PDB file of C-alpha atoms in Angstrom:
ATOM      1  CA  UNK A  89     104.988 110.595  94.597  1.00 42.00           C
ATOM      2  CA  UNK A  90     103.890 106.976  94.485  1.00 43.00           C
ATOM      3  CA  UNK A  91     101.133 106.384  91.993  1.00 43.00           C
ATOM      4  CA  UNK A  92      97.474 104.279  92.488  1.00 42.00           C
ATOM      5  CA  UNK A  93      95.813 102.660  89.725  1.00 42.00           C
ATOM      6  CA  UNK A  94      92.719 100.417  90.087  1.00 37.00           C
ATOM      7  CA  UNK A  95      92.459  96.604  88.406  1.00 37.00           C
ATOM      8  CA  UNK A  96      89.627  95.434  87.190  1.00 33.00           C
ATOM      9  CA  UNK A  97      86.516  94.388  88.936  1.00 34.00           C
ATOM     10  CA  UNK A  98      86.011  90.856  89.580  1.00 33.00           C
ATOM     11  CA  UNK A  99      82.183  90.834  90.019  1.00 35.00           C
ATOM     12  CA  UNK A 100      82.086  93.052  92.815  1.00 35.00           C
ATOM     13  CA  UNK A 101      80.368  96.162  93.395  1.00 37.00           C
ATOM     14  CA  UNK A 102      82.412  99.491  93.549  1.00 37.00           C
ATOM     15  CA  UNK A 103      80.067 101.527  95.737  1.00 42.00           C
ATOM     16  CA  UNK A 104      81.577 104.080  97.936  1.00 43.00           C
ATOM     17  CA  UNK A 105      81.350 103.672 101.554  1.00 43.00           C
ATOM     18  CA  UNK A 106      78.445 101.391 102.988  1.00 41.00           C
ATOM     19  CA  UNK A 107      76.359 102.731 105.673  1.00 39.00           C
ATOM     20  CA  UNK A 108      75.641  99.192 106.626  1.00 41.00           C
ATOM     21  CA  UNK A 109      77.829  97.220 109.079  1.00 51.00           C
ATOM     22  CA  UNK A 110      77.444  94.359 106.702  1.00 60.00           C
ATOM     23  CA  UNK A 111      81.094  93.771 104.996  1.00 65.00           C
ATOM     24  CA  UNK A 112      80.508  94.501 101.308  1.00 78.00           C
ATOM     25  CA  UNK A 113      83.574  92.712  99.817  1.00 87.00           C
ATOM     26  CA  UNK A 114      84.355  89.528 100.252  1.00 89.00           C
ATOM     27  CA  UNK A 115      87.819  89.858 100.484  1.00 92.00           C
ATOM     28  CA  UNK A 116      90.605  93.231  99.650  1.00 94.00           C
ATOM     29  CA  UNK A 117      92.857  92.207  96.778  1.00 95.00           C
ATOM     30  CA  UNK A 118      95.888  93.468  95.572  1.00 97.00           C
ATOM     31  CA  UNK A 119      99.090  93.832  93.562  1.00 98.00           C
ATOM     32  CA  UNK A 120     102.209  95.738  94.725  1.00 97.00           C
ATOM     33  CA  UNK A 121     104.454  96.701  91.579  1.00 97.00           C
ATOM     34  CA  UNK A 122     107.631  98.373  90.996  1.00 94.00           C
ATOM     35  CA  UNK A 123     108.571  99.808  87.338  1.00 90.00           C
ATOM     36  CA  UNK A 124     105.603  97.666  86.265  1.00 91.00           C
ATOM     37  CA  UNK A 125     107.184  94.406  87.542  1.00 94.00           C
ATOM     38  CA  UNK A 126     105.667  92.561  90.569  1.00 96.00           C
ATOM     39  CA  UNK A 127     107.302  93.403  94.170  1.00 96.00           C
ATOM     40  CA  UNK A 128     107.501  90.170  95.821  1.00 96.00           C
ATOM     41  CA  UNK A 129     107.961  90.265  99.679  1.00 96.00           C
ATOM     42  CA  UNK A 130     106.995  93.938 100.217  1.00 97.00           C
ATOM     43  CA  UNK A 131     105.240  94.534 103.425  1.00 97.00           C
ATOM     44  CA  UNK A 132     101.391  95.363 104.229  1.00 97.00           C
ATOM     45  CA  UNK A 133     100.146  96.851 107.527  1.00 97.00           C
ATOM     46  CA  UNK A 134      96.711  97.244 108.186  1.00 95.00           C
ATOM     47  CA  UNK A 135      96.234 100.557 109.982  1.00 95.00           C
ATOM     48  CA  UNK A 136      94.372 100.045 113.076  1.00 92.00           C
ATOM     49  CA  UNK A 137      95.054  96.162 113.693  1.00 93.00           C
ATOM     50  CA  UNK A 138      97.805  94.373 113.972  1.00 93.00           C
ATOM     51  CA  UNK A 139      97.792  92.236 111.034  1.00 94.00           C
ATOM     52  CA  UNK A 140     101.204  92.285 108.561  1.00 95.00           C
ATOM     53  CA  UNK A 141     100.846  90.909 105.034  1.00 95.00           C
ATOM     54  CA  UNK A 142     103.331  90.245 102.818  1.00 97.00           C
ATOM     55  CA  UNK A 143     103.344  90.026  98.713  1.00 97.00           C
ATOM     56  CA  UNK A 144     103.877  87.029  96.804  1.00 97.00           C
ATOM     57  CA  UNK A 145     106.317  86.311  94.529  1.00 96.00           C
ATOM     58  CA  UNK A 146     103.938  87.900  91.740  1.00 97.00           C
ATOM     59  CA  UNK A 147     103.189  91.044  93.875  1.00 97.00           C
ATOM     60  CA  UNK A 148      99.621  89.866  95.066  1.00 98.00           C
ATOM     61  CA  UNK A 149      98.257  90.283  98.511  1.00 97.00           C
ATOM     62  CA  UNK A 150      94.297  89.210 100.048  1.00 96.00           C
ATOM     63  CA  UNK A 151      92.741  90.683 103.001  1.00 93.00           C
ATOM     64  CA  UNK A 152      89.611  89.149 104.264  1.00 87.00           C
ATOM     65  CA  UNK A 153      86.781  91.827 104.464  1.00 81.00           C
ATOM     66  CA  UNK A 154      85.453  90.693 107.723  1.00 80.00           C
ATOM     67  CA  UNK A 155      88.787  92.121 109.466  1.00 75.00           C
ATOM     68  CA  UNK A 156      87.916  95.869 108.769  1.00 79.00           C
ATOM     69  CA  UNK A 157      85.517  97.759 106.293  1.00 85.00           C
ATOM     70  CA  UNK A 158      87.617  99.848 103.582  1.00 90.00           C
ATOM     71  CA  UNK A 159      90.633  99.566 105.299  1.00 94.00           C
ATOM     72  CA  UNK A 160      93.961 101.634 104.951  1.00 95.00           C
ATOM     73  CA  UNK A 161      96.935  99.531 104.272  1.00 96.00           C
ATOM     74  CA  UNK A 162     100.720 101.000 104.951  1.00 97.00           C
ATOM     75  CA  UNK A 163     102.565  99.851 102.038  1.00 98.00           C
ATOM     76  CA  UNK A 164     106.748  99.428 102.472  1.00 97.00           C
ATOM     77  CA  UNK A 165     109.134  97.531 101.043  1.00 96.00           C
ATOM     78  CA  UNK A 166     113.397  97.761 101.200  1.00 93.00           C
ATOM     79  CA  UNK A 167     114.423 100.893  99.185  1.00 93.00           C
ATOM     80  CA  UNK A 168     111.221 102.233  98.242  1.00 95.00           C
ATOM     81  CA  UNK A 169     109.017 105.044  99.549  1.00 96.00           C
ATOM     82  CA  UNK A 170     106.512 103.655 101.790  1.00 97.00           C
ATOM     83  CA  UNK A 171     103.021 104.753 100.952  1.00 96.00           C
ATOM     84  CA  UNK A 172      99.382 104.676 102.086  1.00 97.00           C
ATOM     85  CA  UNK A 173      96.155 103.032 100.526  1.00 96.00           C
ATOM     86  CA  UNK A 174      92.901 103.452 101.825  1.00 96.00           C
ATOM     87  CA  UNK A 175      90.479 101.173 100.039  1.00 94.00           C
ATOM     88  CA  UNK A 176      86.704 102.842  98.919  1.00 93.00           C
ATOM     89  CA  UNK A 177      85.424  99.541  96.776  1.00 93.00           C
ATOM     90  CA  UNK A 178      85.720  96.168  96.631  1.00 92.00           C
ATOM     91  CA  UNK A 179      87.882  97.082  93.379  1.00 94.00           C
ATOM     92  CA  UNK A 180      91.327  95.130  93.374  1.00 96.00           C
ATOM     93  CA  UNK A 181      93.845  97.984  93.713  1.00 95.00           C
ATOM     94  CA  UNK A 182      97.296  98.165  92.146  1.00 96.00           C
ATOM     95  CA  UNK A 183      99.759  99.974  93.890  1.00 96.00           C
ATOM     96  CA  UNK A 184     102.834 101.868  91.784  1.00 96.00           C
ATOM     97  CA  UNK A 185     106.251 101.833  93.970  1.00 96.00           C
ATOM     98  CA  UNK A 186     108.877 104.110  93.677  1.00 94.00           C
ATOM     99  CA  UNK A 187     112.578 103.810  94.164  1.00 92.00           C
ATOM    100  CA  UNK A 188     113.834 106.396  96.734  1.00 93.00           C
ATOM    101  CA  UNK A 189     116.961 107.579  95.142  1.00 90.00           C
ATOM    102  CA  UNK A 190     120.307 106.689  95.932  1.00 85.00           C
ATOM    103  CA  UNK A 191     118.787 103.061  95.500  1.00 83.00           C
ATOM    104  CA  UNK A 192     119.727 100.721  92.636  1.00 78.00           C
ATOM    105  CA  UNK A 193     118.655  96.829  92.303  1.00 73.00           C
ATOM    106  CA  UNK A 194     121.552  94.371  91.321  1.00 68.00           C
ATOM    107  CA  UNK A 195     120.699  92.379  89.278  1.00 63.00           C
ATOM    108  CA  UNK A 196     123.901  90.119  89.023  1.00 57.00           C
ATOM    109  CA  UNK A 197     126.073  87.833  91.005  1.00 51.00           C
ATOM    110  CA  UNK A 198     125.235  85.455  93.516  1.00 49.00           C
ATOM    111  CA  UNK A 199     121.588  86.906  95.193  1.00 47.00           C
ATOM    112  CA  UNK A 200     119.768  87.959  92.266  1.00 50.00           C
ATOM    113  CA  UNK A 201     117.595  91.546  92.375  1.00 54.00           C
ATOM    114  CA  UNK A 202     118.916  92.803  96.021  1.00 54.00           C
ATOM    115  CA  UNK A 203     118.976  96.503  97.144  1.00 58.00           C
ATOM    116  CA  UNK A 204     121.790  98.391  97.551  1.00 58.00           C
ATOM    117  CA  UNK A 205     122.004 101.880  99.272  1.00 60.00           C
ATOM    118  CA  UNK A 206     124.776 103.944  97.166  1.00 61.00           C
ATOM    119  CA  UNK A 207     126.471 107.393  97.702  1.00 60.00           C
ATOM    120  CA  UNK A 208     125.784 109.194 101.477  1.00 55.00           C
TER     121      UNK A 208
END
């Protein structure tokens, strides 16, 4: 099971739900991380829009608040279990992701850190 752990808070409040349609946050932030390294190009849907964002080379991602109040990101990224988020402060979340098995990263020869799929 993939694993959550909140950041620090960068001067924002971590109230639960508003009951104001006032956007709270200024912005969602993020960090995707795999064995407590940064996942670079993983993949972040929005549930209930159509916007796609993708992870830096250091894991970090930025949604701006005015798209959606405490939204609920799909989280997937090549050979790891894909996982939900839903937001409930302006708290920058971390998200823990796991290797599905049968997956191992190379981490020699010419492309450095691809996935490869072994056994059946």
């Amino acid at each position: 099971m993939a694993r959550m752990c909140s950041a620090q808070a960068q001067g924002t409040p971590s109230a639960a739900h508003p009951t104001t349609a006032a956007h709270p946050c200024g912005t969602f932030n993020g960090r995707v991380m795999a064995s407590d390294k940064p996942l670079a190009g993983a993949s972040i849907f929005v549930k209930g829009t159509s916007i796609i964002l993708i992870t830096n080379e250091e894991g970090f991602f930025t949604l701006p608040a005015s798209v959606v109040n405490f939204p609920t990101l799909a989280v997937s990224a090549a050979g790891y279990a894909p996982q939900d988020f839903t937001y409930t402060s302006c708290v920058p979340a971390t998200l823990e992701m796991e290797l599905l098995p049968g997956t191992r990263i190379k981490q020699h020869g010419k492309r450095k850190g691809f996935i490869m799929k072994t056994g059946s």
